[in-house]
Amino acid sequence: MAKYGMSVDLTSCVACDACVVVCKMENSVPNDYTRDWTEQIVKGNYPNLRADLFSNRCQHCANAPCVSACPTEASYVKDGLVLVDRNKCVGCEQCIAACPYGARYLHPDSYVDKCTFCDHRLGTGHDPACVEICPTNSLVFGDMDDPKSKLSKILKERKYRTLKPMLGTVPKYFLLESITEPEEIKL
Ligand code: SF4
Ligand code: SF4
Ligand code: SF4
């Protein structure tokens, strides 16, 4: 069994959106929808402000409210990936309402879609499309159950946080912070 996760480096992501564009191509995401996006979080008080720029997507939560909310078991977990079985999805949007990260959308073909960590690439020797395209190598994907994976190593070495930890969703998308981060910010 594997437990896949991903990290984004807040010290190097420049919100260039290359990961957003390549994801749309890789996964045939329709116009006006997206599986990933970029965000900015501003910290501090004027005039001492700092902005964290980062790429964001489904957090592949270990305790995923979208999976519990799904009445047809179309949303499920495999190897730590939170996925959607299009054939079982009835488009009721309960999972969209349950996701606190805004990670899901209703596809025009009436099923719910979201980031899969490009599960179709597993075993092909390729990382997810967004990871491969990133010009600053800000994204790292890997098996958290494998201590030799790049992700496991980076999570040991670097300080990180997750988004909305107070909700108990246990995200597997990690925001790598600067070693000199002055304080822990709870978002
Ligand atoms: S491609 Fe890399 S640098 Fe650009 S927004 Fe995505 S993660 Fe950030
Ligand atoms: S981020 Fe949203 S869609 Fe993704 S696993 Fe968590 S609750 Fe589900
Ligand atoms: S892992 Fe794949 S599906 Fe997820 S944001 Fe990256 S390119 Fe899109």
PDB file of C-alpha atoms and ligand atoms in Angstrom:
ATOM      1  CA  MET A   1       0.000   0.000   0.000  1.00  0.00           C
ATOM      2  CA  ALA A   2       1.144   3.510  -0.762  1.00  0.00           C
ATOM      3  CA  LYS A   3       0.105   6.846   0.681  1.00  0.00           C
ATOM      4  CA  TYR A   4       0.595   9.548  -1.904  1.00  0.00           C
ATOM      5  CA  GLY A   5       0.966  13.235  -1.129  1.00  0.00           C
ATOM      6  CA  MET A   6       2.421  16.419  -2.578  1.00  0.00           C
ATOM      7  CA  SER A   7       4.214  19.508  -1.347  1.00  0.00           C
ATOM      8  CA  VAL A   8       4.511  23.034  -2.706  1.00  0.00           C
ATOM      9  CA  ASP A   9       7.453  25.235  -1.771  1.00  0.00           C
ATOM     10  CA  LEU A  10       6.299  28.656  -0.597  1.00  0.00           C
ATOM     11  CA  THR A  11       9.821  29.983  -0.977  1.00  0.00           C
ATOM     12  CA  SER A  12      10.030  29.269  -4.710  1.00  0.00           C
ATOM     13  CA  CYS A  13       6.511  29.127  -6.229  1.00  0.00           C
ATOM     14  CA  VAL A  14       5.981  32.290  -8.252  1.00  0.00           C
ATOM     15  CA  ALA A  15       2.323  31.628  -9.159  1.00  0.00           C
ATOM     16  CA  CYS A  16       3.205  31.476 -12.846  1.00  0.00           C
ATOM     17  CA  ASP A  17       0.194  29.222 -13.568  1.00  0.00           C
ATOM     18  CA  ALA A  18       2.177  26.800 -15.760  1.00  0.00           C
ATOM     19  CA  CYS A  19       0.881  23.974 -13.563  1.00  0.00           C
ATOM     20  CA  VAL A  20      -2.680  25.172 -14.095  1.00  0.00           C
ATOM     21  CA  VAL A  21      -2.327  25.251 -17.874  1.00  0.00           C
ATOM     22  CA  VAL A  22      -0.631  21.853 -18.166  1.00  0.00           C
ATOM     23  CA  CYS A  23      -3.236  20.245 -15.907  1.00  0.00           C
ATOM     24  CA  LYS A  24      -6.014  21.441 -18.197  1.00  0.00           C
ATOM     25  CA  MET A  25      -4.224  19.883 -21.165  1.00  0.00           C
ATOM     26  CA  GLU A  26      -3.262  16.651 -19.396  1.00  0.00           C
ATOM     27  CA  ASN A  27      -6.714  16.029 -17.971  1.00  0.00           C
ATOM     28  CA  SER A  28      -8.935  17.576 -20.666  1.00  0.00           C
ATOM     29  CA  VAL A  29     -10.386  20.009 -18.146  1.00  0.00           C
ATOM     30  CA  PRO A  30     -13.130  22.014 -19.876  1.00  0.00           C
ATOM     31  CA  ASN A  31     -12.955  25.760 -20.360  1.00  0.00           C
ATOM     32  CA  ASP A  32     -14.045  27.779 -17.322  1.00  0.00           C
ATOM     33  CA  TYR A  33     -13.148  24.943 -14.910  1.00  0.00           C
ATOM     34  CA  THR A  34      -9.901  23.947 -13.243  1.00  0.00           C
ATOM     35  CA  ARG A  35      -8.371  21.186 -11.127  1.00  0.00           C
ATOM     36  CA  ASP A  36      -5.640  23.442  -9.725  1.00  0.00           C
ATOM     37  CA  TRP A  37      -5.181  27.155  -9.250  1.00  0.00           C
ATOM     38  CA  THR A  38      -2.841  29.714  -7.706  1.00  0.00           C
ATOM     39  CA  GLU A  39      -3.408  31.668  -4.512  1.00  0.00           C
ATOM     40  CA  GLN A  40      -1.841  34.424  -2.484  1.00  0.00           C
ATOM     41  CA  ILE A  41      -1.874  34.667   1.312  1.00  0.00           C
ATOM     42  CA  VAL A  42      -0.804  38.001   2.752  1.00  0.00           C
ATOM     43  CA  LYS A  43       0.750  38.006   6.219  1.00  0.00           C
ATOM     44  CA  GLY A  44       1.683  40.739   8.666  1.00  0.00           C
ATOM     45  CA  ASN A  45       0.500  44.294   9.147  1.00  0.00           C
ATOM     46  CA  TYR A  46       1.170  47.334   6.989  1.00  0.00           C
ATOM     47  CA  PRO A  47       3.910  48.281   6.209  1.00  0.00           C
ATOM     48  CA  ASN A  48       5.468  44.930   7.173  1.00  0.00           C
ATOM     49  CA  LEU A  49       3.646  42.692   4.748  1.00  0.00           C
ATOM     50  CA  ARG A  50       4.627  39.445   3.058  1.00  0.00           C
ATOM     51  CA  ALA A  51       2.755  37.448   0.438  1.00  0.00           C
ATOM     52  CA  ASP A  52       2.952  33.677   0.106  1.00  0.00           C
ATOM     53  CA  LEU A  53       2.251  32.676  -3.508  1.00  0.00           C
ATOM     54  CA  PHE A  54       1.402  29.078  -4.159  1.00  0.00           C
ATOM     55  CA  SER A  55      -0.288  26.594  -6.410  1.00  0.00           C
ATOM     56  CA  ASN A  56      -3.237  24.793  -4.818  1.00  0.00           C
ATOM     57  CA  ARG A  57      -5.430  21.750  -5.570  1.00  0.00           C
ATOM     58  CA  CYS A  58      -7.315  18.915  -3.858  1.00  0.00           C
ATOM     59  CA  GLN A  59      -5.549  18.181  -0.569  1.00  0.00           C
ATOM     60  CA  HIS A  60      -6.240  14.423  -0.830  1.00  0.00           C
ATOM     61  CA  CYS A  61      -7.339  14.564   2.800  1.00  0.00           C
ATOM     62  CA  ALA A  62      -6.735  11.497   4.967  1.00  0.00           C
ATOM     63  CA  ASN A  63     -10.044  12.256   6.670  1.00  0.00           C
ATOM     64  CA  ALA A  64     -11.958  13.432   3.609  1.00  0.00           C
ATOM     65  CA  PRO A  65     -15.398  14.961   4.194  1.00  0.00           C
ATOM     66  CA  CYS A  66     -16.175  14.659   0.481  1.00  0.00           C
ATOM     67  CA  VAL A  67     -15.923  10.866   0.707  1.00  0.00           C
ATOM     68  CA  SER A  68     -18.197  10.683   3.777  1.00  0.00           C
ATOM     69  CA  ALA A  69     -20.738  12.981   2.080  1.00  0.00           C
ATOM     70  CA  CYS A  70     -21.021  10.939  -1.113  1.00  0.00           C
ATOM     71  CA  PRO A  71     -24.263   8.913  -1.110  1.00  0.00           C
ATOM     72  CA  THR A  72     -23.248   6.560  -3.947  1.00  0.00           C
ATOM     73  CA  GLU A  73     -19.643   5.747  -2.941  1.00  0.00           C
ATOM     74  CA  ALA A  74     -18.497   7.389  -6.166  1.00  0.00           C
ATOM     75  CA  SER A  75     -15.894   9.245  -4.077  1.00  0.00           C
ATOM     76  CA  TYR A  76     -13.391   6.809  -2.675  1.00  0.00           C
ATOM     77  CA  VAL A  77      -9.807   6.446  -1.452  1.00  0.00           C
ATOM     78  CA  LYS A  78      -7.082   4.379  -3.069  1.00  0.00           C
ATOM     79  CA  ASP A  79      -3.433   4.470  -1.987  1.00  0.00           C
ATOM     80  CA  GLY A  80      -4.165   7.719  -0.184  1.00  0.00           C
ATOM     81  CA  LEU A  81      -5.580   9.290  -3.338  1.00  0.00           C
ATOM     82  CA  VAL A  82      -9.116  10.652  -3.098  1.00  0.00           C
ATOM     83  CA  LEU A  83     -10.744   9.778  -6.419  1.00  0.00           C
ATOM     84  CA  VAL A  84     -14.138   9.895  -8.140  1.00  0.00           C
ATOM     85  CA  ASP A  85     -15.673   6.999 -10.068  1.00  0.00           C
ATOM     86  CA  ARG A  86     -17.482   8.798 -12.893  1.00  0.00           C
ATOM     87  CA  ASN A  87     -19.739   5.811 -13.512  1.00  0.00           C
ATOM     88  CA  LYS A  88     -21.078   5.908  -9.957  1.00  0.00           C
ATOM     89  CA  CYS A  89     -21.336   9.709  -9.701  1.00  0.00           C
ATOM     90  CA  VAL A  90     -24.882  11.074 -10.011  1.00  0.00           C
ATOM     91  CA  GLY A  91     -23.824  14.736  -9.943  1.00  0.00           C
ATOM     92  CA  CYS A  92     -25.694  15.530  -6.715  1.00  0.00           C
ATOM     93  CA  GLU A  93     -22.890  17.928  -5.647  1.00  0.00           C
ATOM     94  CA  GLN A  94     -22.965  16.809  -1.973  1.00  0.00           C
ATOM     95  CA  CYS A  95     -19.192  16.352  -2.127  1.00  0.00           C
ATOM     96  CA  ILE A  96     -18.708  19.832  -3.574  1.00  0.00           C
ATOM     97  CA  ALA A  97     -20.607  21.291  -0.618  1.00  0.00           C
ATOM     98  CA  ALA A  98     -18.616  19.164   1.847  1.00  0.00           C
ATOM     99  CA  CYS A  99     -15.151  20.117   0.555  1.00  0.00           C
ATOM    100  CA  PRO A 100     -13.739  23.043   2.554  1.00  0.00           C
ATOM    101  CA  TYR A 101     -11.042  23.707  -0.042  1.00  0.00           C
ATOM    102  CA  GLY A 102     -13.194  24.358  -3.113  1.00  0.00           C
ATOM    103  CA  ALA A 103     -11.364  21.579  -4.914  1.00  0.00           C
ATOM    104  CA  ARG A 104     -14.249  19.990  -6.835  1.00  0.00           C
ATOM    105  CA  TYR A 105     -16.435  21.096  -9.716  1.00  0.00           C
ATOM    106  CA  LEU A 106     -19.379  19.671 -11.620  1.00  0.00           C
ATOM    107  CA  HIS A 107     -18.187  18.710 -15.091  1.00  0.00           C
ATOM    108  CA  PRO A 108     -20.528  19.706 -17.943  1.00  0.00           C
ATOM    109  CA  ASP A 109     -21.042  15.972 -18.527  1.00  0.00           C
ATOM    110  CA  SER A 110     -22.723  15.773 -15.088  1.00  0.00           C
ATOM    111  CA  TYR A 111     -20.075  14.090 -12.982  1.00  0.00           C
ATOM    112  CA  VAL A 112     -17.830  15.644 -10.350  1.00  0.00           C
ATOM    113  CA  ASP A 113     -14.184  16.155 -11.209  1.00  0.00           C
ATOM    114  CA  LYS A 114     -11.085  17.257  -9.316  1.00  0.00           C
ATOM    115  CA  CYS A 115      -7.319  16.725  -9.041  1.00  0.00           C
ATOM    116  CA  THR A 116      -6.346  13.056  -9.010  1.00  0.00           C
ATOM    117  CA  PHE A 117      -2.619  13.672  -8.492  1.00  0.00           C
ATOM    118  CA  CYS A 118      -2.606  12.409 -12.110  1.00  0.00           C
ATOM    119  CA  ASP A 119      -3.190   8.820 -10.941  1.00  0.00           C
ATOM    120  CA  HIS A 120      -3.133   7.639 -14.573  1.00  0.00           C
ATOM    121  CA  ARG A 121       0.615   8.388 -14.568  1.00  0.00           C
ATOM    122  CA  LEU A 122       1.413   6.151 -11.584  1.00  0.00           C
ATOM    123  CA  GLY A 123       3.790   3.385 -12.579  1.00  0.00           C
ATOM    124  CA  THR A 124       4.758   5.106 -15.847  1.00  0.00           C
ATOM    125  CA  GLY A 125       7.907   6.692 -14.441  1.00  0.00           C
ATOM    126  CA  HIS A 126       6.324  10.125 -14.736  1.00  0.00           C
ATOM    127  CA  ASP A 127       5.383  12.554 -12.008  1.00  0.00           C
ATOM    128  CA  PRO A 128       2.036  14.381 -12.178  1.00  0.00           C
ATOM    129  CA  ALA A 129       1.917  16.834 -15.089  1.00  0.00           C
ATOM    130  CA  CYS A 130       2.022  19.889 -12.819  1.00  0.00           C
ATOM    131  CA  VAL A 131       5.115  18.591 -11.020  1.00  0.00           C
ATOM    132  CA  GLU A 132       6.957  17.963 -14.288  1.00  0.00           C
ATOM    133  CA  ILE A 133       6.155  21.341 -15.826  1.00  0.00           C
ATOM    134  CA  CYS A 134       6.986  23.530 -12.827  1.00  0.00           C
ATOM    135  CA  PRO A 135       9.911  25.786 -13.870  1.00  0.00           C
ATOM    136  CA  THR A 136      11.012  26.345 -10.254  1.00  0.00           C
ATOM    137  CA  ASN A 137      10.684  22.710  -9.113  1.00  0.00           C
ATOM    138  CA  SER A 138       8.303  23.874  -6.420  1.00  0.00           C
ATOM    139  CA  LEU A 139       6.094  20.781  -6.469  1.00  0.00           C
ATOM    140  CA  VAL A 140       7.151  17.400  -5.077  1.00  0.00           C
ATOM    141  CA  PHE A 141       4.987  14.278  -5.330  1.00  0.00           C
ATOM    142  CA  GLY A 142       5.621  10.961  -3.645  1.00  0.00           C
ATOM    143  CA  ASP A 143       4.705   8.071  -1.402  1.00  0.00           C
ATOM    144  CA  MET A 144       4.739   9.120   2.228  1.00  0.00           C
ATOM    145  CA  ASP A 145       4.957   5.462   3.285  1.00  0.00           C
ATOM    146  CA  ASP A 146       8.290   5.150   1.465  1.00  0.00           C
ATOM    147  CA  PRO A 147      11.020   6.760   3.594  1.00  0.00           C
ATOM    148  CA  LYS A 148      13.237   7.006   0.492  1.00  0.00           C
ATOM    149  CA  SER A 149      10.728   9.011  -1.554  1.00  0.00           C
ATOM    150  CA  LYS A 150      11.578  12.610  -2.342  1.00  0.00           C
ATOM    151  CA  LEU A 151       8.438  13.747  -0.532  1.00  0.00           C
ATOM    152  CA  SER A 152       9.249  11.813   2.659  1.00  0.00           C
ATOM    153  CA  LYS A 153      12.748  13.252   2.659  1.00  0.00           C
ATOM    154  CA  ILE A 154      11.633  16.839   2.106  1.00  0.00           C
ATOM    155  CA  LEU A 155       8.993  16.595   4.843  1.00  0.00           C
ATOM    156  CA  LYS A 156      11.721  15.470   7.233  1.00  0.00           C
ATOM    157  CA  GLU A 157      14.034  18.300   6.264  1.00  0.00           C
ATOM    158  CA  ARG A 158      11.675  21.241   5.901  1.00  0.00           C
ATOM    159  CA  LYS A 159       9.181  23.048   8.069  1.00  0.00           C
ATOM    160  CA  TYR A 160       5.675  22.853   6.618  1.00  0.00           C
ATOM    161  CA  ARG A 161       2.042  23.567   7.311  1.00  0.00           C
ATOM    162  CA  THR A 162      -1.290  22.387   5.950  1.00  0.00           C
ATOM    163  CA  LEU A 163      -4.360  24.458   5.111  1.00  0.00           C
ATOM    164  CA  LYS A 164      -7.234  24.714   7.607  1.00  0.00           C
ATOM    165  CA  PRO A 165      -5.755  22.129  10.018  1.00  0.00           C
ATOM    166  CA  MET A 166      -8.417  22.939  12.598  1.00  0.00           C
ATOM    167  CA  LEU A 167     -11.029  21.174  10.447  1.00  0.00           C
ATOM    168  CA  GLY A 168      -9.463  17.776  11.078  1.00  0.00           C
ATOM    169  CA  THR A 169      -9.386  16.842   7.391  1.00  0.00           C
ATOM    170  CA  VAL A 170      -5.688  15.872   7.613  1.00  0.00           C
ATOM    171  CA  PRO A 171      -4.535  17.205   4.218  1.00  0.00           C
ATOM    172  CA  LYS A 172      -1.755  15.452   2.322  1.00  0.00           C
ATOM    173  CA  TYR A 173      -0.855  18.649   0.484  1.00  0.00           C
ATOM    174  CA  PHE A 174       1.966  20.372   2.346  1.00  0.00           C
ATOM    175  CA  LEU A 175       3.109  23.995   2.180  1.00  0.00           C
ATOM    176  CA  LEU A 176       6.877  24.116   2.702  1.00  0.00           C
ATOM    177  CA  GLU A 177       7.923  27.187   4.611  1.00  0.00           C
ATOM    178  CA  SER A 178      11.087  29.159   5.001  1.00  0.00           C
ATOM    179  CA  ILE A 179      13.341  27.998   7.839  1.00  0.00           C
ATOM    180  CA  THR A 180      13.190  31.548   9.107  1.00  0.00           C
ATOM    181  CA  GLU A 181       9.364  31.687   9.204  1.00  0.00           C
ATOM    182  CA  PRO A 182       8.702  33.967  12.201  1.00  0.00           C
ATOM    183  CA  GLU A 183       5.484  32.374  13.428  1.00  0.00           C
ATOM    184  CA  GLU A 184       3.036  29.579  12.724  1.00  0.00           C
ATOM    185  CA  ILE A 185       0.002  30.938  10.872  1.00  0.00           C
ATOM    186  CA  LYS A 186      -3.229  28.941  11.194  1.00  0.00           C
ATOM    187  CA  LEU A 187      -5.354  29.286   8.062  1.00  0.00           C
TER     188      LEU A 187
HETATM  189  S1  SF4 B   1       4.256  25.921 -12.124  1.00  0.00           S
HETATM  190 FE1  SF4 B   1       5.426  25.910 -10.211  1.00  0.00          FE
HETATM  191  S2  SF4 B   1       6.009  28.064  -9.875  1.00  0.00           S
HETATM  192 FE2  SF4 B   1       4.344  28.065 -11.389  1.00  0.00          FE
HETATM  193  S3  SF4 B   1       2.479  28.292 -10.130  1.00  0.00           S
HETATM  194 FE3  SF4 B   1       2.771  26.097 -10.421  1.00  0.00          FE
HETATM  195  S4  SF4 B   1       3.923  25.428  -8.594  1.00  0.00           S
HETATM  196 FE4  SF4 B   1       4.119  27.674  -8.712  1.00  0.00          FE
HETATM  197  S1  SF4 B   2      -9.577  18.808  -0.600  1.00  0.00           S
HETATM  198 FE1  SF4 B   2     -11.806  18.577  -0.788  1.00  0.00          FE
HETATM  199  S2  SF4 B   2     -12.086  17.188  -2.528  1.00  0.00           S
HETATM  200 FE2  SF4 B   2      -9.965  16.972  -1.866  1.00  0.00          FE
HETATM  201  S3  SF4 B   2      -9.987  15.236  -0.406  1.00  0.00           S
HETATM  202 FE3  SF4 B   2     -10.169  17.133   0.806  1.00  0.00          FE
HETATM  203  S4  SF4 B   2     -12.382  17.405   1.065  1.00  0.00           S
HETATM  204 FE4  SF4 B   2     -12.098  15.945  -0.632  1.00  0.00          FE
HETATM  205  S1  SF4 B   3      -1.587  16.343 -10.075  1.00  0.00           S
HETATM  206 FE1  SF4 B   3      -2.430  16.230 -12.143  1.00  0.00          FE
HETATM  207  S2  SF4 B   3      -4.626  16.533 -11.818  1.00  0.00           S
HETATM  208 FE2  SF4 B   3      -3.597  17.294  -9.960  1.00  0.00          FE
HETATM  209  S3  SF4 B   3      -3.244  19.475 -10.312  1.00  0.00           S
HETATM  210 FE3  SF4 B   3      -1.409  18.370 -10.959  1.00  0.00          FE
HETATM  211  S4  SF4 B   3      -1.707  18.077 -13.172  1.00  0.00           S
HETATM  212 FE4  SF4 B   3      -3.712  18.536 -12.279  1.00  0.00          FE
END
